[in-house]
CSV table of C-alpha atoms in Angstrom, one decimal:
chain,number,residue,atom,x,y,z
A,1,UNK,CA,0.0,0.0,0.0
A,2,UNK,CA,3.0,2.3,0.8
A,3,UNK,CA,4.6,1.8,-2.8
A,4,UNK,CA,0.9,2.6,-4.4
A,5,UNK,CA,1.3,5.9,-2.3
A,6,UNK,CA,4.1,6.9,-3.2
A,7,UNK,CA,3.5,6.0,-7.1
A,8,UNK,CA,0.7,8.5,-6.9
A,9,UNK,CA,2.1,11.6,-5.1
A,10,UNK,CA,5.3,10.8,-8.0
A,11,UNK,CA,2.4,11.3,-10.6
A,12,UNK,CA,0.4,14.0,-9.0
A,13,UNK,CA,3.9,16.0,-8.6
A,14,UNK,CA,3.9,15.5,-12.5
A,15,UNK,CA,-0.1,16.9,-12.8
A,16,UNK,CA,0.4,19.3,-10.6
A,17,UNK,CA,3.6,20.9,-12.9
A,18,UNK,CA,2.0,20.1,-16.0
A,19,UNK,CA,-1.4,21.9,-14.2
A,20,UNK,CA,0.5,24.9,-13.7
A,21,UNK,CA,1.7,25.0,-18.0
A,22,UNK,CA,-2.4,25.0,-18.7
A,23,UNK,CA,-3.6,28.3,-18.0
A,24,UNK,CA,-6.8,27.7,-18.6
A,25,UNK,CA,-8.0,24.3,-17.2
A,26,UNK,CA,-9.8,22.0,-19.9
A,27,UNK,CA,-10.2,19.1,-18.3
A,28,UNK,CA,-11.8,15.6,-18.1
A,29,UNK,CA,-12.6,13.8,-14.5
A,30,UNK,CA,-12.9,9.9,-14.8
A,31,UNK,CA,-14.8,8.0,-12.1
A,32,UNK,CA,-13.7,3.9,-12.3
A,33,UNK,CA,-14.3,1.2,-10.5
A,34,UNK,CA,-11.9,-2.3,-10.8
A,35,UNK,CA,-9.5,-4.1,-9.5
A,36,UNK,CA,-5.5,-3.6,-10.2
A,37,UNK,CA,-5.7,0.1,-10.3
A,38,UNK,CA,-2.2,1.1,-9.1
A,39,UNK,CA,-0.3,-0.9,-12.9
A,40,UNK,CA,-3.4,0.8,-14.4
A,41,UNK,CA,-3.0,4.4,-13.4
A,42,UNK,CA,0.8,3.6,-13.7
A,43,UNK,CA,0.4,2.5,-17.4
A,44,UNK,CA,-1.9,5.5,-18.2
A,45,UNK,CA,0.4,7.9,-16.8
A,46,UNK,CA,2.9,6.9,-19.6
A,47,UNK,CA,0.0,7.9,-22.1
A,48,UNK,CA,-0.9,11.2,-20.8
A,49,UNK,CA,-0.8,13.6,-17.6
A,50,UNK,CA,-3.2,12.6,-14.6
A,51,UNK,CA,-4.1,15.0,-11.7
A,52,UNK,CA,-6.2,15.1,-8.7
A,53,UNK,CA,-6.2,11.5,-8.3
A,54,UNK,CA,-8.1,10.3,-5.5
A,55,UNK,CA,-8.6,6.7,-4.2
A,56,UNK,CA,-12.1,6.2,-2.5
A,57,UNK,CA,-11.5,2.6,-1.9
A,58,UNK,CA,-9.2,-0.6,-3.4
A,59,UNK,CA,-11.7,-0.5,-6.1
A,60,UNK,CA,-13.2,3.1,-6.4
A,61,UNK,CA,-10.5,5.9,-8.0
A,62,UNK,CA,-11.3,9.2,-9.4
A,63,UNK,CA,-8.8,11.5,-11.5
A,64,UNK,CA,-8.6,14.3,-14.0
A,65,UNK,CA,-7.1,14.5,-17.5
A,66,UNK,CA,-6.7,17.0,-20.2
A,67,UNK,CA,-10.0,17.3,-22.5
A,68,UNK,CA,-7.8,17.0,-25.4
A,69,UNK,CA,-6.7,13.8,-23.9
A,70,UNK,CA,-10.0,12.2,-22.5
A,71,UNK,CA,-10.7,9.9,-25.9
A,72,UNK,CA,-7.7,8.2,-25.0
A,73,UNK,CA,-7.8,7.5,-21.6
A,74,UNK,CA,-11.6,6.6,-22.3
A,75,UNK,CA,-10.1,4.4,-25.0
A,76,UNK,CA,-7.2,2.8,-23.1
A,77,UNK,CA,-9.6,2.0,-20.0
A,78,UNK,CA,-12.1,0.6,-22.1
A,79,UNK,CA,-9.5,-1.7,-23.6
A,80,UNK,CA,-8.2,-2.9,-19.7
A,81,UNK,CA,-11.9,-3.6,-19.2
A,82,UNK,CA,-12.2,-0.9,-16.4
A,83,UNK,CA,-15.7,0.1,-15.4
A,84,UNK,CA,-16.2,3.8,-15.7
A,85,UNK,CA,-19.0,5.1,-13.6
A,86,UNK,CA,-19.1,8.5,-15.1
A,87,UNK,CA,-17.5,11.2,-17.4
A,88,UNK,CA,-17.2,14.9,-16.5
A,89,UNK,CA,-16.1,17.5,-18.6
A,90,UNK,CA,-15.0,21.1,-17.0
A,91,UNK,CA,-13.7,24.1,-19.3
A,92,UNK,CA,-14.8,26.3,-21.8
A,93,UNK,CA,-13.0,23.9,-24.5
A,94,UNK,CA,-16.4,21.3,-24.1
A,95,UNK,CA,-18.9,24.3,-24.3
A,96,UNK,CA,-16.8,24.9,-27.9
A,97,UNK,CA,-16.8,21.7,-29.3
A,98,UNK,CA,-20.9,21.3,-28.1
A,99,UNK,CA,-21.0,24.3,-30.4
A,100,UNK,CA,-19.8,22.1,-33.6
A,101,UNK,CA,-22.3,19.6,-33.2
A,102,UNK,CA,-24.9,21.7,-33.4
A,103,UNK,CA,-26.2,21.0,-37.0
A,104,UNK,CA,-28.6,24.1,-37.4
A,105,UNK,CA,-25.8,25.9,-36.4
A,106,UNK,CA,-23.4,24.4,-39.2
A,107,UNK,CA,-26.2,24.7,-41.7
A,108,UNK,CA,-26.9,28.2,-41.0
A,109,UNK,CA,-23.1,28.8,-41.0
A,110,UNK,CA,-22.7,27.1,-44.9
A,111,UNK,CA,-25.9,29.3,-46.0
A,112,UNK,CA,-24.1,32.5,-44.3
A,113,UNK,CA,-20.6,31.0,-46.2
A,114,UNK,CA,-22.3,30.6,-49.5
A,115,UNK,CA,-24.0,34.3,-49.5
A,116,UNK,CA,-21.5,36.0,-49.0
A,117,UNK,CA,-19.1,34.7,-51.3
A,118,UNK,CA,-21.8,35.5,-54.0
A,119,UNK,CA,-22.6,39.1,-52.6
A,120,UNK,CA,-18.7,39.5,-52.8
A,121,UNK,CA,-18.9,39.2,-56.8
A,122,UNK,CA,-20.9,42.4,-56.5
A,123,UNK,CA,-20.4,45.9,-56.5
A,124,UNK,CA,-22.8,47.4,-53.3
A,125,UNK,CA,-21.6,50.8,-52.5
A,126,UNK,CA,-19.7,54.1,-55.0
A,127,UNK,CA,-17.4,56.5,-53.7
A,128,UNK,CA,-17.2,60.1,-56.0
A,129,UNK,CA,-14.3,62.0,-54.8
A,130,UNK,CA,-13.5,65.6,-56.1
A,131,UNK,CA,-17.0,66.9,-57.2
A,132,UNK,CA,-17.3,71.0,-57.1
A,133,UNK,CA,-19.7,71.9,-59.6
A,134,UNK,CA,-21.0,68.0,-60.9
A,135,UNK,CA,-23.5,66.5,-58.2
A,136,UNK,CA,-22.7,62.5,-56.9
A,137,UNK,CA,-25.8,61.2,-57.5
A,138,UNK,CA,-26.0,62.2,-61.3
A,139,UNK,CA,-22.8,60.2,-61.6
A,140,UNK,CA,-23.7,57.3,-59.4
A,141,UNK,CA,-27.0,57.2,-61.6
A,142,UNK,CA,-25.2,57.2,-64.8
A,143,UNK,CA,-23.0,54.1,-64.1
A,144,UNK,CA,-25.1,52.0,-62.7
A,145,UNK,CA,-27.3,52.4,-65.8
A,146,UNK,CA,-25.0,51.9,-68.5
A,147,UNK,CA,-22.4,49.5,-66.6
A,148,UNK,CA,-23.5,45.8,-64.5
A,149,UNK,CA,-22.7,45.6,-60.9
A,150,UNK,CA,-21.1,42.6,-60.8
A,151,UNK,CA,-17.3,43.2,-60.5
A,152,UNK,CA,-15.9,41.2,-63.4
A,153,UNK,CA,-18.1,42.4,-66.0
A,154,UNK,CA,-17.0,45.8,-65.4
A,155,UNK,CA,-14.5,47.5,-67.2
A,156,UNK,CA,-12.9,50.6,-65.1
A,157,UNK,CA,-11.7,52.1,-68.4
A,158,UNK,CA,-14.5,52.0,-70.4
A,159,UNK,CA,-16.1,53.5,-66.9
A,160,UNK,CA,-13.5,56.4,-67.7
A,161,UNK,CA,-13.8,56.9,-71.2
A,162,UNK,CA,-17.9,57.0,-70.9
A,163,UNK,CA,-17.9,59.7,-67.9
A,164,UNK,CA,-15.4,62.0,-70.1
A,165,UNK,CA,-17.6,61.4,-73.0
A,166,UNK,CA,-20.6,62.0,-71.3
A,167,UNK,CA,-20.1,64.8,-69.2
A,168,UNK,CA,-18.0,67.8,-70.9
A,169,UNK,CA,-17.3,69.6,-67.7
A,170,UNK,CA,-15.0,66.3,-66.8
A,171,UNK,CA,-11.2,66.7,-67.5
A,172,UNK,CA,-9.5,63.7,-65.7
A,173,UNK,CA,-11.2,60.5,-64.4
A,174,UNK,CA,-9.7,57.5,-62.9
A,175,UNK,CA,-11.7,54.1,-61.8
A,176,UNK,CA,-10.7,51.5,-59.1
A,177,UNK,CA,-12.9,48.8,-57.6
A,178,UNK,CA,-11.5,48.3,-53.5
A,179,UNK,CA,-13.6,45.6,-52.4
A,180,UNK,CA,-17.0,46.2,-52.7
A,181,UNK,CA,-16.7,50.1,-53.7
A,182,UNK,CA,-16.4,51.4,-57.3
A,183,UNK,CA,-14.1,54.6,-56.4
A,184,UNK,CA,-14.1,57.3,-58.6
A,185,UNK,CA,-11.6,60.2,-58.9
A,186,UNK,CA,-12.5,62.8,-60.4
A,187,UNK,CA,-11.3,66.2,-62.0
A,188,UNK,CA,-13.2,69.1,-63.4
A,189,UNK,CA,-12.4,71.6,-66.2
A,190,UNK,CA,-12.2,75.3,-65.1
A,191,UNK,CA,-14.4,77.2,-66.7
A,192,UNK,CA,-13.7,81.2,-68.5
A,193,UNK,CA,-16.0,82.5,-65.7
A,194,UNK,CA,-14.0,80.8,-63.0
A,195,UNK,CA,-10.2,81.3,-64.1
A,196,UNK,CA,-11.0,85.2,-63.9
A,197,UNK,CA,-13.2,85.7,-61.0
A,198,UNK,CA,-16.6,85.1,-60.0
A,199,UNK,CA,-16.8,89.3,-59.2
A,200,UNK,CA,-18.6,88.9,-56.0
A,201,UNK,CA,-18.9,91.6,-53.4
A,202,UNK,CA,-16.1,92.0,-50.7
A,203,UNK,CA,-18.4,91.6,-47.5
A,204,UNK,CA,-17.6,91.7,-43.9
A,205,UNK,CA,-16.9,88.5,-42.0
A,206,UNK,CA,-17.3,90.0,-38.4
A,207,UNK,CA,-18.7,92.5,-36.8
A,208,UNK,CA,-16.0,95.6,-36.0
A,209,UNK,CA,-15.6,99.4,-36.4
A,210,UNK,CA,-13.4,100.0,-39.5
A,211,UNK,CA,-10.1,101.7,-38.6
A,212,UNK,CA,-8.3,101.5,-42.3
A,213,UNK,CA,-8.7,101.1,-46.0
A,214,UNK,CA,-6.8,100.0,-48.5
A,215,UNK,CA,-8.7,100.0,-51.9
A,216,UNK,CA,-7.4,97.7,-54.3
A,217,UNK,CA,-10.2,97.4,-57.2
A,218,UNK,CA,-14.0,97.9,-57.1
A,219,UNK,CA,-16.0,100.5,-55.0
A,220,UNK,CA,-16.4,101.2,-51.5
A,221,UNK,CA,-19.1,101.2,-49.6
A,222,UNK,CA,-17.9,102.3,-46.1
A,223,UNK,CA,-15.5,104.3,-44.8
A,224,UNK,CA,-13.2,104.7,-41.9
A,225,UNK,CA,-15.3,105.1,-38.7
A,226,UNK,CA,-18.4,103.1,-40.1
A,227,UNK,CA,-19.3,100.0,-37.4
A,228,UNK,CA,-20.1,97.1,-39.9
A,229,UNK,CA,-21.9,93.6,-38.9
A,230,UNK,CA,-20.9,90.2,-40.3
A,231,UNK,CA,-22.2,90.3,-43.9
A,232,UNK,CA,-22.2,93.7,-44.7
A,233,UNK,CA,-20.9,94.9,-48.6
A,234,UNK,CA,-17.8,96.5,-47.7
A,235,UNK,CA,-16.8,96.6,-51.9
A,236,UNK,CA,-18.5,96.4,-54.8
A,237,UNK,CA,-17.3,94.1,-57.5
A,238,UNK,CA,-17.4,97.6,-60.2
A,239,UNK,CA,-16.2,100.5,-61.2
A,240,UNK,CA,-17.6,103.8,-63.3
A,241,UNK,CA,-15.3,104.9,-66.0
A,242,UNK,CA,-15.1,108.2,-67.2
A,243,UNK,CA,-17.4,108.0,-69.7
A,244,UNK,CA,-20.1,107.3,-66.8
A,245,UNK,CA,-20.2,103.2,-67.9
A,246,UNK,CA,-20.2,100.6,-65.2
A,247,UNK,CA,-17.5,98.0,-65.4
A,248,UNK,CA,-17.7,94.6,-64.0
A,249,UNK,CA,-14.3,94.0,-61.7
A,250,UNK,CA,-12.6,91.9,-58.7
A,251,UNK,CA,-13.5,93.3,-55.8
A,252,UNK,CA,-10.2,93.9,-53.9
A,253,UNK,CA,-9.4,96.2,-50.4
A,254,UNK,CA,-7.5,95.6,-47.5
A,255,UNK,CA,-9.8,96.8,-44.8
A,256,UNK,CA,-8.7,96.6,-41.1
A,257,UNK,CA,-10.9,97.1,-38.5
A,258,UNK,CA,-11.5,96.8,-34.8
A,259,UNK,CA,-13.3,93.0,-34.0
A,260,UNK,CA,-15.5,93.4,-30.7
A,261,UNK,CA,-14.8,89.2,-29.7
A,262,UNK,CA,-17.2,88.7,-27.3
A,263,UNK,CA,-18.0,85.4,-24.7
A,264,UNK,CA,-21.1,85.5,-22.1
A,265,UNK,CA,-21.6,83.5,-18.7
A,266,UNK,CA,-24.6,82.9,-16.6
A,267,UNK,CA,-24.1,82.8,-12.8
A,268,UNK,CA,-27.4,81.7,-11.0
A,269,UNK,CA,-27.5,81.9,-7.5
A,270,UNK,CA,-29.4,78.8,-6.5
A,271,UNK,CA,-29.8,75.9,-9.1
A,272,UNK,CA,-29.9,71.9,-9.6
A,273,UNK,CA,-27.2,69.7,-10.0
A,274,UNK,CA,-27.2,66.3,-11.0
A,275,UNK,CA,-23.8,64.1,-10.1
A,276,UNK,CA,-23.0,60.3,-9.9
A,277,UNK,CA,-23.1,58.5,-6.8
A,278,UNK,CA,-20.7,55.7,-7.8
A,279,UNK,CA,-23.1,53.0,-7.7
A,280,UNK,CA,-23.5,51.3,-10.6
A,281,UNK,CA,-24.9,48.1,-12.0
A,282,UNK,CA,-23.4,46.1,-14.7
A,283,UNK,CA,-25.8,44.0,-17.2
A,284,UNK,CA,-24.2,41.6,-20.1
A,285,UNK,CA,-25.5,40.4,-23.3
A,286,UNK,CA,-23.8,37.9,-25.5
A,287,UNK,CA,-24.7,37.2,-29.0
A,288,UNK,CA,-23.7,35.2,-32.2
A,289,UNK,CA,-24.7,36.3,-35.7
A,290,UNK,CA,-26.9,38.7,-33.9
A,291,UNK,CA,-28.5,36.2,-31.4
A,292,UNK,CA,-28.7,36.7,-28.2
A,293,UNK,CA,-27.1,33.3,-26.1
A,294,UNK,CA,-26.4,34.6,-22.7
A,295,UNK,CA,-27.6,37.3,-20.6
A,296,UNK,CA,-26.0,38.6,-17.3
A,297,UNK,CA,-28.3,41.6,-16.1
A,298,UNK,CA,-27.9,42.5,-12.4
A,299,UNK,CA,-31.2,44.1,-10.8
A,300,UNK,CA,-31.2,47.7,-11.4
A,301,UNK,CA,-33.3,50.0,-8.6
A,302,UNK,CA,-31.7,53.6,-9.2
A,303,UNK,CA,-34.7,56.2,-9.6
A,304,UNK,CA,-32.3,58.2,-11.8
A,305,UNK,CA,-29.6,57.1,-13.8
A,306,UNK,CA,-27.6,57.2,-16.9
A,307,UNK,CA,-26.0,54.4,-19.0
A,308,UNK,CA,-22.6,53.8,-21.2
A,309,UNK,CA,-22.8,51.3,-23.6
A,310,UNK,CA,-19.5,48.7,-24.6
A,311,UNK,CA,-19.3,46.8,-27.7
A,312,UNK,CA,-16.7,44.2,-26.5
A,313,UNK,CA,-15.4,41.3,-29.5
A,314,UNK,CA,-15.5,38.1,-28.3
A,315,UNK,CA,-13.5,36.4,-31.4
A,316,UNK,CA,-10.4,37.3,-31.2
A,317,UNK,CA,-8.9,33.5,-31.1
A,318,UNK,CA,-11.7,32.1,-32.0
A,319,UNK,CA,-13.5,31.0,-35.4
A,320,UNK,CA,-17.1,32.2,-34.5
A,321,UNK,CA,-18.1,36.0,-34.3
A,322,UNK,CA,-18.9,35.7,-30.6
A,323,UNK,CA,-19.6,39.6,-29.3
A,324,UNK,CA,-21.1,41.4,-26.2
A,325,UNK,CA,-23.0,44.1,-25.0
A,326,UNK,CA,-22.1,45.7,-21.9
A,327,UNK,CA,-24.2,48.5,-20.3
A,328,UNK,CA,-23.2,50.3,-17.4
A,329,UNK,CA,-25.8,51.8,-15.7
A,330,UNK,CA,-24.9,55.2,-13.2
A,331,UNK,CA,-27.2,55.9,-10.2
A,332,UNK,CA,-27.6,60.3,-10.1
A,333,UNK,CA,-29.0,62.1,-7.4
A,334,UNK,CA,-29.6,65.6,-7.4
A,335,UNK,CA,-28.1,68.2,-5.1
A,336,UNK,CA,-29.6,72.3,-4.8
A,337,UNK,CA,-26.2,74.3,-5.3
A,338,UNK,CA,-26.4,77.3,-3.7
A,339,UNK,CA,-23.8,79.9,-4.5
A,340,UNK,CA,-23.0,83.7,-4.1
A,341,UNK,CA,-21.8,85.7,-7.3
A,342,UNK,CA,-19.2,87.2,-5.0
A,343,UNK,CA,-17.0,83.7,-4.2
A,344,UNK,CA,-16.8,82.9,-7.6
A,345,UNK,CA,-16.4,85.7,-9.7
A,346,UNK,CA,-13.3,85.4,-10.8
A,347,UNK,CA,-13.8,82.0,-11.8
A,348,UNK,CA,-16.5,83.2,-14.2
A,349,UNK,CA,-15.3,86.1,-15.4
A,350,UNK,CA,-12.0,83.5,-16.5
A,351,UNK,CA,-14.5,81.6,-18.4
A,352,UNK,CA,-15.9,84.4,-20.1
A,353,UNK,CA,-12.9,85.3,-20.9
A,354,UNK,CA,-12.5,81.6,-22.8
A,355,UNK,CA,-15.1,82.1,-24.4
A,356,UNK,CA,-14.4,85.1,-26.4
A,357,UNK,CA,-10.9,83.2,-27.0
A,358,UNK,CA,-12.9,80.6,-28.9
A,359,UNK,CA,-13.6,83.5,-31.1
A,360,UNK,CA,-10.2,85.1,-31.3
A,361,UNK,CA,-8.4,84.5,-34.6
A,362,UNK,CA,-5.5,86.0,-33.7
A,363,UNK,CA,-5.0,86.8,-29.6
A,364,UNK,CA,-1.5,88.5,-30.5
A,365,UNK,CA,-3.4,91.1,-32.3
A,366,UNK,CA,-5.1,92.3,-29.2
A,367,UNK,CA,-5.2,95.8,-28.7
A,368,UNK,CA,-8.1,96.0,-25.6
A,369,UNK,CA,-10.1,93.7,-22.7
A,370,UNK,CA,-12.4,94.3,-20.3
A,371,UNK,CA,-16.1,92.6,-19.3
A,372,UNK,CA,-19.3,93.8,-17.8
A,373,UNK,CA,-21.0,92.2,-15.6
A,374,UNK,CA,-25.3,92.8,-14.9
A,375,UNK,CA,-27.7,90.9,-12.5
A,376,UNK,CA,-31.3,90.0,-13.5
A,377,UNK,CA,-33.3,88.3,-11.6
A,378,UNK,CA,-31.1,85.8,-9.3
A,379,UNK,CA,-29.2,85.7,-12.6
A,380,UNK,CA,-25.3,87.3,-12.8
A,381,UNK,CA,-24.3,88.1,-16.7
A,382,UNK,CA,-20.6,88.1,-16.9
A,383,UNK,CA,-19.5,89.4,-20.3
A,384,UNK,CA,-16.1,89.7,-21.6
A,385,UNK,CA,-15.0,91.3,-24.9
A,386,UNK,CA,-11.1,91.1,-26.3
A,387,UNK,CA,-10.9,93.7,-28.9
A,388,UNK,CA,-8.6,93.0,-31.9
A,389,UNK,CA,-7.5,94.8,-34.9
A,390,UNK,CA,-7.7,92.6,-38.3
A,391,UNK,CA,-8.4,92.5,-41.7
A,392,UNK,CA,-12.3,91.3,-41.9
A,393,UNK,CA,-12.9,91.0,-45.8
A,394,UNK,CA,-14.2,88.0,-47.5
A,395,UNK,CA,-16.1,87.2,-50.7
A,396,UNK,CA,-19.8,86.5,-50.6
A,397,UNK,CA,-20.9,83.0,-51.1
């Protein structure tokens, strides 16, 4: 009995190391009944790694076995004539295999298979890159009228040569299929009207009080002094000749004026703020091909909340497009902020102060800054204005 007990602490040193090399434990536990066990288990061990052996009785043994390996040992006892009482499978390695011989599962797999290798013959989506004045659609509409969609029936030349043909304000066209996209490229001729100007009015592209002018071509329509909006006509794209004739030119000043940037912060005195507790509750849903197969939800009693949502891909080593779901659900509460103007006003007047930044093209042309600041009702406006000097022409769309 002493040798038998020392045979099996030898081989469940040997499980125990090879136990340690799987990290994730697949296994198989074996529940026989005979006589002779300790040449059996002996013998077996040769075959493959055993652990957690335990002997019940002379004639009652259980042990574990790698999944990979339980055929064998299955195999090898049934050949000794051993009785085996049961078979139990732990690991995730079972659950997989179970998945295989699931035979609406392999059939709806092979129909999946086959579609898509026939939808993959087909063109399903164009890509029109470099329009201006030509619309997408009118060019979509056009090749999918005169050309098939499947892929090798088209002809990306002939796709060229019919677009320049077709449509005179196209210069340069080039055709690529990437996958399932038709791609074009295209380039358009510059017309007389465009290569010389389209004489639009200069107009003002923020609101400022002119300080200088610099009249280049065209006629004025302000002067220095004047305070001009966003999308006033600071030029006119013409001139009058001597004769008294109107003549179509660019419009073209330098005009520099004084921009009023300008940001604006409400400070209430007593209002409601809504903050996370840092409870939360976690609820998981696993699917494959779009079917749900497991769902963790843990109960959810917050009387306000707000959720985050996790996509999370399941198949990275694995054949099968396994995916889940995760939503993370945050319990609010609300809390009645009460606050004096006084104790934070120089926190708000600094975000004011960010705000009109956001509209500052250009803070090293600065030439002023100061804010306001007016109560209404409970309510404190903070307003702060950064006054620059710049040029503030631009040609009317």
């Amino acid at each position: 009995m002493n040798n038998f007990v020392k045979k099996i602490y030898k081989i469940t040193q040997k499980a125990e190391k090879w136990g340690k090399i799987m990290k994730i434990k697949n296994l198989t536990k074996f529940h026989i009944s005979g006589l002779n066990q300790e040449k059996l288990l002996s013998q077996l061990c040769k075959q493959c790694p055993l652990s957690d052996i335990e002997r019940n009785s002379k004639s009652d043994t259980t042990f574990k076995c790698s999944y990979f390996d339980h055929r064998k040992v299955e195999k090898f006892l049934k050949s000794k004539n051993v009785k085996i009482e049961s078979v139990t499978h732990e690991g995730y390695a079972h659950k997989f295999f179970q998945i295989f011989t699931s035979y609406g599962l392999i059939a709806a797999f092979a129909i999946f298979s086959v579609l898509y290798v026939v939808q993959a013959q087909f063109v399903l989506q164009y890509c029109v890159i470099g329009l201006d004045k030509l619309t997408e659609s009118e060019i979509v509409s056009f090749v999918k009228q005169e050309f098939p969609a499947k892929k090798s029936q088209i002809n990306t030349k002939l796709v060229e040569t019919a677009l320049i043909d077709n449509f005179p304000r196209i210069s340069f066209v080039s055709c690529i299929i990437r996958g399932q996209t038709l791609v074009l490229n295209i380039k358009e001729k510059l017309m007389p009207d465009e290569m010389y100007g389209s004489f639009s009015p200069l107009v003002a592209k923020k609101d400022g009080r002119i300080s200088e002018i610099n009249l280049i071509s065209g006629t004025l329509n302000v002067k220095v002094g004047d305070f001009v909006r966003a999308g006033d006509i600071l030029v006119e794209p013409f001139t009058i000749d001597t004769s008294g004739q109107v003549k179509q030119v660019e419009a073209k000043a330098e005009i520099v004026a004084q921009v009023y940037n300008e940001g604006s912060v409400d400070h209430y005195e007593t209002y409601v703020e809504v903050v996370r507790t840092g409870r939360k509750v976690v609820q998981n849903d696993i699917t494959l091909f779009g079917l749900s197969i497991y769902t963790f939800k843990e109960e959810l009693n917050f009387q306000m909340y707000e959720t985050e949502v996790e996509d999370v891909d399941l198949s990275k080593n694995l054949f099968l497009p396994f995916k889940m779901r995760k939503t993370t659900f945050f319990e609010l509460e609300q809390h009645t902020v009460i606050t004096k103007f006084e104790d934070v006003k120089d926190e708000f007047v600094a975000k004011a102060k960010e705000k009109a930044l956001e509209k500052c093209e250009n803070y090293q042309l600065m030439k002023e800054e100061f804010f306001t600041i007016r109560e209404l009702a409970g309510v404190t406006i903070v307003n702060f204005c950064i006054v620059t000097e710049e040029d503030i022409t631009c040609y009317d769309k």
